[in-house]
Coordinates of C-alpha atoms in Angstrom, one line a residue:
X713 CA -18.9 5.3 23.2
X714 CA -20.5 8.8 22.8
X715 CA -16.8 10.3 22.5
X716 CA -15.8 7.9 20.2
X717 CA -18.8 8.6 18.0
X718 CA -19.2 11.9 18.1
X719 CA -15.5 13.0 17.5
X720 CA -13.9 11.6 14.4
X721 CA -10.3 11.6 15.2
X722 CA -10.2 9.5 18.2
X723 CA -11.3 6.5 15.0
X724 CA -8.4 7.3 13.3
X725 CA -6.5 5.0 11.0
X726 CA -3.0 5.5 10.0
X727 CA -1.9 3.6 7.0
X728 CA 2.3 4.2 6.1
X729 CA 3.1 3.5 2.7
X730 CA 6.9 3.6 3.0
X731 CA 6.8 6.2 4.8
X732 CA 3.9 8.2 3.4
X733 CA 0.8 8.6 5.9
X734 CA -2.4 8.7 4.6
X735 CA -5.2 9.3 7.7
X736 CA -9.0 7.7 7.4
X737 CA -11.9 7.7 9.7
X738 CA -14.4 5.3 9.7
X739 CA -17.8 5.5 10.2
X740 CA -19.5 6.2 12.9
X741 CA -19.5 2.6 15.5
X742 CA -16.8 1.6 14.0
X743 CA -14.7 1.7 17.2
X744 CA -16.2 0.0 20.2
X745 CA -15.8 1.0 23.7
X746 CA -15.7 -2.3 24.9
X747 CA -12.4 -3.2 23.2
X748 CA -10.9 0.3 24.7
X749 CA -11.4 0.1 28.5
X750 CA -9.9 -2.6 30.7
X751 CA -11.2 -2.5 34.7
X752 CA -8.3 -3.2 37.3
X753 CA -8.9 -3.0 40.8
X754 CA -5.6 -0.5 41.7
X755 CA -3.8 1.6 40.0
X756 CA -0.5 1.2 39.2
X757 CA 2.6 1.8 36.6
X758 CA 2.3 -1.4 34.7
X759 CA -1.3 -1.4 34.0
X760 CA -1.0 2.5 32.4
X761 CA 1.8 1.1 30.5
X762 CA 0.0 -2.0 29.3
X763 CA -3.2 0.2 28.7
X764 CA -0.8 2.5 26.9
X765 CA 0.6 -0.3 24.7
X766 CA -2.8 -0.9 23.4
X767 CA -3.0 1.9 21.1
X768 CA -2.4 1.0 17.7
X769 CA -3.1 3.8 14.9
X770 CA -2.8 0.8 11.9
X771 CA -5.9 -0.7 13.4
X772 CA -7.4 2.9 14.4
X773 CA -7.4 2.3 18.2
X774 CA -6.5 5.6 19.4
X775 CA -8.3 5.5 22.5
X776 CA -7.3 3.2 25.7
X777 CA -8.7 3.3 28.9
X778 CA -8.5 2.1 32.6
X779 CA -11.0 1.8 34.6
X780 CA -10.3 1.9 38.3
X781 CA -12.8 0.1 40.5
X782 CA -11.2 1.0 43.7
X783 CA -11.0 4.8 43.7
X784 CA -13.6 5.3 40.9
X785 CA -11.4 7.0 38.5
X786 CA -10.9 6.5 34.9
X787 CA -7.5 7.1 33.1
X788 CA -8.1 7.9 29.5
X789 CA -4.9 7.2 27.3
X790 CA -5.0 9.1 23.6
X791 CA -2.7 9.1 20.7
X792 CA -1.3 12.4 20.2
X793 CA -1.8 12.0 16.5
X794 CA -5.6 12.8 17.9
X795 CA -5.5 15.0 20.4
X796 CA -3.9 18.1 21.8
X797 CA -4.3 20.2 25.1
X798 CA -7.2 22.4 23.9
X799 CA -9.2 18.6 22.6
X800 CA -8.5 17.2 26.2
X801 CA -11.1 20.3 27.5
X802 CA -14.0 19.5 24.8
X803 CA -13.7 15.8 25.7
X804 CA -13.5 16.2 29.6
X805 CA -16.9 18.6 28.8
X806 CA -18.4 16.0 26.6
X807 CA -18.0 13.3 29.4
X808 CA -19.7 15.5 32.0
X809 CA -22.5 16.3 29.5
X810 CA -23.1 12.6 28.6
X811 CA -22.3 11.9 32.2
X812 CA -25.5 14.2 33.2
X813 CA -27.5 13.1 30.6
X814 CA -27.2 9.2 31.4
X815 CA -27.7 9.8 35.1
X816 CA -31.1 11.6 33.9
X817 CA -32.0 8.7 31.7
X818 CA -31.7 10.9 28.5
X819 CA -30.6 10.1 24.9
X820 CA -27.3 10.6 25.1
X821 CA -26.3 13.8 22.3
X822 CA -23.4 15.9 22.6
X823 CA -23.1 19.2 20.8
X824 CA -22.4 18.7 16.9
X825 CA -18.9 19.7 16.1
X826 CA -18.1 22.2 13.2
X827 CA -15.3 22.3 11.2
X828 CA -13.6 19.0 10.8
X829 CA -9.9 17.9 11.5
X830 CA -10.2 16.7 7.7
X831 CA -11.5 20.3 5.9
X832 CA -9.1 21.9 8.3
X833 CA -6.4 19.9 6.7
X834 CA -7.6 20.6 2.9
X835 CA -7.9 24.4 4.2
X836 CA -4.2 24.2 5.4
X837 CA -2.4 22.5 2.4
X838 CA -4.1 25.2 0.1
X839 CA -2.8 27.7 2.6
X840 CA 0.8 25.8 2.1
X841 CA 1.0 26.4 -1.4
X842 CA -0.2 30.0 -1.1
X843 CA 2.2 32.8 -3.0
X844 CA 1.8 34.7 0.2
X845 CA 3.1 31.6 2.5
X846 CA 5.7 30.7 0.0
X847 CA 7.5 33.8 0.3
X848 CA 8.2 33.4 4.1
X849 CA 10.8 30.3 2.9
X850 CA 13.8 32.4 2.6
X851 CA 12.8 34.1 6.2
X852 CA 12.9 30.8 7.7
X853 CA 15.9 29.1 5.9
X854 CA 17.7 32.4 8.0
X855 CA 16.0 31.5 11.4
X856 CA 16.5 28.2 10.8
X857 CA 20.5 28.6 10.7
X858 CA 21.3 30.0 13.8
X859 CA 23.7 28.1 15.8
X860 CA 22.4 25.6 18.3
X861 CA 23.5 26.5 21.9
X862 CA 23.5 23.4 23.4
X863 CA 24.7 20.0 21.9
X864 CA 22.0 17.9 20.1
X865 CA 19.6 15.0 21.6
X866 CA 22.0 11.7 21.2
X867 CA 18.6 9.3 19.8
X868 CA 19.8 6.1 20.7
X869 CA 20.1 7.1 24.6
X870 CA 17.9 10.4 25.0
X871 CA 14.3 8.9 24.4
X872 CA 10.9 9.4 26.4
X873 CA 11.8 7.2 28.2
X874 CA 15.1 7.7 29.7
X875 CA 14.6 11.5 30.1
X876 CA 14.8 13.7 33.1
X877 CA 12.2 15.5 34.3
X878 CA 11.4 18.4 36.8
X879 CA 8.5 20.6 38.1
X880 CA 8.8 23.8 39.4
X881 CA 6.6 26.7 40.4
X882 CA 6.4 30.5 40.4
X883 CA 5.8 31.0 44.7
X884 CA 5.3 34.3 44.5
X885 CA 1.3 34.9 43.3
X886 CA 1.8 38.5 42.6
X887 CA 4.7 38.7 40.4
X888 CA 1.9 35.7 38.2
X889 CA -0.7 38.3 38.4
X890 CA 1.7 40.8 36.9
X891 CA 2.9 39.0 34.2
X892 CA -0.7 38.0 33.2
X893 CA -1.9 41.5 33.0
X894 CA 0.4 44.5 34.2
X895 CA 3.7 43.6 32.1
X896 CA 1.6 42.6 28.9
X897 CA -0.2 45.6 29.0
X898 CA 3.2 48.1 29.5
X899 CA 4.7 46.4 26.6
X900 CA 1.9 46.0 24.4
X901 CA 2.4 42.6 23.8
X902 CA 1.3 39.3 24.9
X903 CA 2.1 37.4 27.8
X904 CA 3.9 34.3 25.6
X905 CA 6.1 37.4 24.2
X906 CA 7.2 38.1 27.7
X907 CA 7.7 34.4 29.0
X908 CA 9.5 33.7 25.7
X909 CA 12.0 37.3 26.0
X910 CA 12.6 36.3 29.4
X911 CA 13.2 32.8 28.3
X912 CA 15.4 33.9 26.1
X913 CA 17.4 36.3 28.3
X914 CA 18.3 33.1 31.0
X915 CA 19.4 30.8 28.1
X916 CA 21.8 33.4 26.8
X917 CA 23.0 34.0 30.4
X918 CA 23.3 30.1 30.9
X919 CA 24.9 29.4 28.0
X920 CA 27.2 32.4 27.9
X921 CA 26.1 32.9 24.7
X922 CA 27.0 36.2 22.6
X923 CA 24.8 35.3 19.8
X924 CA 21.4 35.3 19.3
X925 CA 19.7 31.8 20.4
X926 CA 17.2 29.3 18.5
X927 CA 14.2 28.4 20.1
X928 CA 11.6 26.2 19.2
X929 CA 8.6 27.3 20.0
X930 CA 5.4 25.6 20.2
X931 CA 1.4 27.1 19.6
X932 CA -2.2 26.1 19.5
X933 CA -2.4 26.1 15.6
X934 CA -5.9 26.6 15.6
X935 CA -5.9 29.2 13.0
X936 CA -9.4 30.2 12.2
X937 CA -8.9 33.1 10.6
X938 CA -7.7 31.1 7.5
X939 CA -11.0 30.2 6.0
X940 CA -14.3 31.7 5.8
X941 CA -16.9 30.3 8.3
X942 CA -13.6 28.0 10.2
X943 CA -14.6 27.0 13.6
X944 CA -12.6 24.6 15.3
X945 CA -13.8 25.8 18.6
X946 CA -15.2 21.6 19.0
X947 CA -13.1 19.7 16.9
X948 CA -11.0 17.3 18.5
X949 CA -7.3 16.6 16.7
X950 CA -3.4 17.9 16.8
X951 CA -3.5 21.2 16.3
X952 CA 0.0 22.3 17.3
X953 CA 2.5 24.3 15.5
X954 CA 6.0 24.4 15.6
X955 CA 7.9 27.4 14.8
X956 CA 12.0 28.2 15.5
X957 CA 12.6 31.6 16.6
X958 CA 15.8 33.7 16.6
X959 CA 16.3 36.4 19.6
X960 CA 19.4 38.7 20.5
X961 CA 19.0 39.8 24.2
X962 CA 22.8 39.9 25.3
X963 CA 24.4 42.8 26.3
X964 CA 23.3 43.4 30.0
X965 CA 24.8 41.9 33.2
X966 CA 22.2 39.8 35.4
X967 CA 22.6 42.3 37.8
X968 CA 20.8 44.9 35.8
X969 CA 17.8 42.4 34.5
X970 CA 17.1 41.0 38.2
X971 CA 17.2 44.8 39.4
X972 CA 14.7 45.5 36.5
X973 CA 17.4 48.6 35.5
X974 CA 16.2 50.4 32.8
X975 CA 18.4 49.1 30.1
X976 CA 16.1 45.8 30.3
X977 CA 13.1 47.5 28.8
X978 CA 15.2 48.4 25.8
X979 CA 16.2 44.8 25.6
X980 CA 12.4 43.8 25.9
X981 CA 11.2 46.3 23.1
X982 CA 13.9 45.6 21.0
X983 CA 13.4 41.5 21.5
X984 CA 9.7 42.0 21.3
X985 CA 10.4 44.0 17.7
X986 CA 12.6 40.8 16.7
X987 CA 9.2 38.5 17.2
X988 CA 6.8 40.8 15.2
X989 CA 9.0 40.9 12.6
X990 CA 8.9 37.0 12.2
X991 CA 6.4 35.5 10.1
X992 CA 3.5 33.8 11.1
X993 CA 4.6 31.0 12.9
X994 CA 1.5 28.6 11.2
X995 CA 4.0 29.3 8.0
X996 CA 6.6 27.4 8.8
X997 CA 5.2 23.8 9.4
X998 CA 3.1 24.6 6.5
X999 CA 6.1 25.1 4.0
X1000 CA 8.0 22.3 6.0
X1001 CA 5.6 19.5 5.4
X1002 CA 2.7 20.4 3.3
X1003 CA 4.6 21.8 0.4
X1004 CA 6.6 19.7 -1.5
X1005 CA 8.3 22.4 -3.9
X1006 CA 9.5 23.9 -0.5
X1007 CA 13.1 22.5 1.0
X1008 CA 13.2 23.7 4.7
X1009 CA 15.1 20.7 6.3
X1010 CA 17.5 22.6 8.5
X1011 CA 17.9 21.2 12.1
X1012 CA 15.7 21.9 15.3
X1013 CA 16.8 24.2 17.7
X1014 CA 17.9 22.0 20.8
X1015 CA 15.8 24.3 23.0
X1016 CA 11.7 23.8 23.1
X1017 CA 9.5 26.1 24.7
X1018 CA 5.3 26.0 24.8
X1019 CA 3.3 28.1 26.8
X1020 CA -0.3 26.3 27.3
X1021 CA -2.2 29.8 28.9
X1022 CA -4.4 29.9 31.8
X1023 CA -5.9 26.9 33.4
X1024 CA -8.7 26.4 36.0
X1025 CA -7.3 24.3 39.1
X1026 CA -6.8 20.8 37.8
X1027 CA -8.5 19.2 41.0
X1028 CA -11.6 22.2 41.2
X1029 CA -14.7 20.1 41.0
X1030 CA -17.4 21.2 38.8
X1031 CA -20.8 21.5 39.4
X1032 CA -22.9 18.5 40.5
X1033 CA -21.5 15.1 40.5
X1034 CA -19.1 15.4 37.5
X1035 CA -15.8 14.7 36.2
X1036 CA -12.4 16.3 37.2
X1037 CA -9.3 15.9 36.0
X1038 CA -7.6 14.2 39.2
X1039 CA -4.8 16.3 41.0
X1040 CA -2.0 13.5 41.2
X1041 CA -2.8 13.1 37.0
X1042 CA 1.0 14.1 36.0
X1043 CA 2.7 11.4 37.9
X1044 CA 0.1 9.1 35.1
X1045 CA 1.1 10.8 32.5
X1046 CA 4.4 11.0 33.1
X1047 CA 3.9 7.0 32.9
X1048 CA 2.6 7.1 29.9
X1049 CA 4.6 9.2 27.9
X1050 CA 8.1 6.9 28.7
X1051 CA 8.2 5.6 25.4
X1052 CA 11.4 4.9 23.8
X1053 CA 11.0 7.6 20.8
X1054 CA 14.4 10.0 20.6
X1055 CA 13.7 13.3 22.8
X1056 CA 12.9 16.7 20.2
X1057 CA 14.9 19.0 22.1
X1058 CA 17.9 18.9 24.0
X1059 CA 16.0 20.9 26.9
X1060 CA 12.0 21.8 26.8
X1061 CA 10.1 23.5 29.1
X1062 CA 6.6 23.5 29.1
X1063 CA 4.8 26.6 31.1
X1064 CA 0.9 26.8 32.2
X1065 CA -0.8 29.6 34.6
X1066 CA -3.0 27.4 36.9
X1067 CA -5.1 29.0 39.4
X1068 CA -4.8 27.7 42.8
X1069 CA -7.0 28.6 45.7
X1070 CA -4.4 31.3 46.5
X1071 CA -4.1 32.7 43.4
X1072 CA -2.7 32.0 39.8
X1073 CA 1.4 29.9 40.4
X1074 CA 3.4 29.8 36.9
X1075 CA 4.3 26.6 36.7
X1076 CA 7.4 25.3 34.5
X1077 CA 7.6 21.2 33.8
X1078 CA 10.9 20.7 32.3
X1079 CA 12.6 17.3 30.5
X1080 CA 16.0 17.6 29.2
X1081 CA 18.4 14.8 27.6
X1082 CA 20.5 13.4 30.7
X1083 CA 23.2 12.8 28.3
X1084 CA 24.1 16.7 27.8
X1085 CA 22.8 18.1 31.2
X1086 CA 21.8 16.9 34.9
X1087 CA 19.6 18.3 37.2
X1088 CA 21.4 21.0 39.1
X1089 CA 22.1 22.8 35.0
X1090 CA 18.3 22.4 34.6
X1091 CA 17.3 24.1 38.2
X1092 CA 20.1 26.7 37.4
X1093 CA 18.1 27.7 34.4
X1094 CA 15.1 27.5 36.3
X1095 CA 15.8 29.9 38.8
X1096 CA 17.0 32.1 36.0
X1097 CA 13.9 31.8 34.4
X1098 CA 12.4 32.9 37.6
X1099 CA 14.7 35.7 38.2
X1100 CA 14.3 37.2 34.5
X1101 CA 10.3 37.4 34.7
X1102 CA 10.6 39.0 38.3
X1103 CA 13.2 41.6 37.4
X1104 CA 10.5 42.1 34.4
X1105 CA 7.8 43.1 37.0
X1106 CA 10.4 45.4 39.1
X1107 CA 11.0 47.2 35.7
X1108 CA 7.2 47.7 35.4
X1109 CA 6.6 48.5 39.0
X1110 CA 8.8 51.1 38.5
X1111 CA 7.4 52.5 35.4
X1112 CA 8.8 50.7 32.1
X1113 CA 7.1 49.4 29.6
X1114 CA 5.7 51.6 26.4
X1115 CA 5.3 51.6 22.6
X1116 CA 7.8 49.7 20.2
X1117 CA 7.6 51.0 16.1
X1118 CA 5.4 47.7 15.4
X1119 CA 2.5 49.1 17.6
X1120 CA 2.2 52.2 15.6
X1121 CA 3.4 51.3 12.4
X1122 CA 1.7 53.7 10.2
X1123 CA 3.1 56.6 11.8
X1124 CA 6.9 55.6 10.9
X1125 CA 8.9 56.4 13.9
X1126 CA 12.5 54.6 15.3
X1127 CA 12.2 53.4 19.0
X1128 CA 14.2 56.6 19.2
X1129 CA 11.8 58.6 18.5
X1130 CA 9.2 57.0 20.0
X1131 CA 11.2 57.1 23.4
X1132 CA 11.9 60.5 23.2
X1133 CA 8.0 61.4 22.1
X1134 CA 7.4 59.5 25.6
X1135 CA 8.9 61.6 27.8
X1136 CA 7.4 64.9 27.0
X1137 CA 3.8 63.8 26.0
X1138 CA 1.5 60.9 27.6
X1139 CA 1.3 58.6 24.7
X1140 CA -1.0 55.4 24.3
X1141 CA -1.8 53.3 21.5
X1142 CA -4.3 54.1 19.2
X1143 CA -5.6 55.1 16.1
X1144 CA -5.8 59.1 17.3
X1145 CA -2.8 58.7 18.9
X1146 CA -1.3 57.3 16.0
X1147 CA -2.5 60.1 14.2
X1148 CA -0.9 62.7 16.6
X1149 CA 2.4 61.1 16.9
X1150 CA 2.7 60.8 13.1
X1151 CA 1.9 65.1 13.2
X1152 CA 4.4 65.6 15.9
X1153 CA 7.0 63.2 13.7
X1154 CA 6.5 65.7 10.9

């Protein structure tokens, strides 16, 4: 009841006027806990799909939940209209501190949130209608009209629930620790750069493809930075932006990027150049759907990718006798996401770093439409995946990596120059630096 309370979303009401949403929250009590949690004795398939089944946004239940009187575990079940990954950390926080405080007979009083879901959303239609936003539309109409790779979802078979799925996992610890510090830091860019470049160079190899590729790519979307005093740090909603991306990494056999050969750097910085040049991806979504002089209805790339970051051991327990998010949790909410809604993307792959007790594993959960590929396509991309990011590594083991013209902008130099600056002086990234390579430019 205290979650329900305290965070607005999870009261949400969705009313669909032909098609046009408007979202309400109730006050606070509205929603009772009582009417969200149903005790069974085992757990099992049917009862997370009847719990599922419950929610209902037309009557605002957003929120179901099991609870398990054998094993002492609860299953909470939310609407992704209300939550996202980032939410699903404040709430399992808030249920350990309300936890605490009922086993110490206090009040029960979470932390206040900040900014709401609702002045976020007045704070991003303004931002929508912005001349600075609206001027990304012809950017995107480009991006948006490269040539899908792979053929589209078919909705009336590829749904939730009829997908294929597969888990996979980086074995090798160190080439994990590389990529979440070493090859970032040779490249100057940021670790979903490097996952996404090297996403990009096994689709083009597993597709054959000649031509750049679309990708979808998926973000947090909590965008502070676009309104004074914005903190969204304990507001629970969907955050998530969607973005397509264009990239052009052909030209090199696989031979070269599993040996980490130097032609792959060039491919990196020149691929890493094609994603700064993009717009903000938050720009996007916002012209899409928020602005209504704005057409940008081109298709979806058929390939999804989302990178979630770096995540604590799912089953590390936490101090005292609190909650943890339970180790066997996918197989539930694999179970509770077969719903028979057409699939977004031919193929997605979603990647998370989580730190096991013998160090940090990539791990890649992938669902595809069975009606375009099968499982052995999937694990051949997989491995690909796999093999790109290692031959990464090898390149920066072996000393690639450096400056691209994006990280020192102001002194006006072609990768050209920039590489040939490199190999007679030591050159690093910053504003003296950029001072003295502009000087040695002149």
């Amino acid at each position: 009841q205290a979650l329900l309370d305290r965070h607005a979303m999870l009261r949400l009401r969705v009313d669909d006027d032909g098609g046009q949403w408007s979202l309400t929250v109730p006050e606070v009590d509205a929603v009772h806990a009582r009417d969200c949690l149903l005790s069974v004795d085992e757990l099992s398939d049917d009862a997370v799909i009847r719990a599922r089944s419950r929610l209902n946004p037309a009557t605002g239940l957003m929120l179901s939940a099991l609870w398990v009187t054998s094993t002492g575990q609860l299953v909470l079940i939310v609407h992704h209209l209300a939550v996202d990954a980032v939410s699903w950390m404040i709430l399992l926080e808030d249920l350990n501190i309300a936890w605490a405080q009922h086993r110490a007979g206090q009040p029960l009083a979470l932390p206040a949130g900040r900014t709401s879901f609702a002045r976020w959303a007045e704070i991003l239609s303004a931002h929508a209608r912005t001349p600075e936003v609206v001027a990304q539309q012809q950017v995107w109409d480009q991006i948006a009209a490269t040539p899908a790779v792979l053929p589209a979802v078919k909705p009336a078979i590829d749904t939730y629930e009829r997908a294929a799925h597969l888990s996979v996992s980086l074995d090798d610890v160190e080439t994990t620790r590389m990529l979440l510090a070493e090859v970032p830091a040779a490249f100057h860019a940021r670790i979903n750069d490097i996952l996404l470049i090297a996403f990009a160079l096994a689709v083009t190899e597993f597709t054959d493809a000649g031509a750049p590729v679309g990708i979808d790519v998926e973000g947090h979307g909590r965008h502070e930075e676009l309104g004074a005093g914005v903190d969204l740090s304990r507001t629970v909603g969907w955050f998530t932006t969607k973005y397509p991306v264009r990239l052009g990494v052909s030209g090199l056999s696989w031979s070269q990027v599993v040996a980490g050969e130097a032609a792959l750097g060039d491919v990196i910085k020149d691929a890493k150049e094609q994603l700064r040049s993009l717009p903000e991806g938050l720009t996007y979504g916002a012209l899409r759907y928020l602005n209504a002089d704005v057409d940008l209805e081109g298709a979806d790339p058929s390939i999804g990718f989302n990178y979630f970051g770096r995540q604590g051991a799912v089953g590390a327990d936490v101090a005292g006798d609190g909650w943890r998010i339970c180790e066997d949790g996918s197989a539930v909410t694999g179970v509770a996401a077969a719903i028979p809604m057409p699939l977004m993307h031919t193929v997605d792959v979603n990647a998370v770093t989580i730190e096991t007790d013998a160090g940090p594993r990539l791990r890649a959960d992938w669902t595809w439409a069975p009606s375009v590929l099968d499982e052995a396509q999937i694990s051949q991309l997989s491995r690909l995946w796999f093999e790109a990011l290692t031959g990464i590594c090898a390149h920066v083991r072996s000393g690639g990596g450096g400056l691209t013209p994006s990280d020192v902008a102001s002194a006006r130099l072609s990768q050209q120059q920039i590489d040939e600056l490199a190999r007679q002086y030591q050159v690093a990234r910053s504003e003296e630096h950029t001072s003295e390579l502009q000087s040695h430019h002149d």
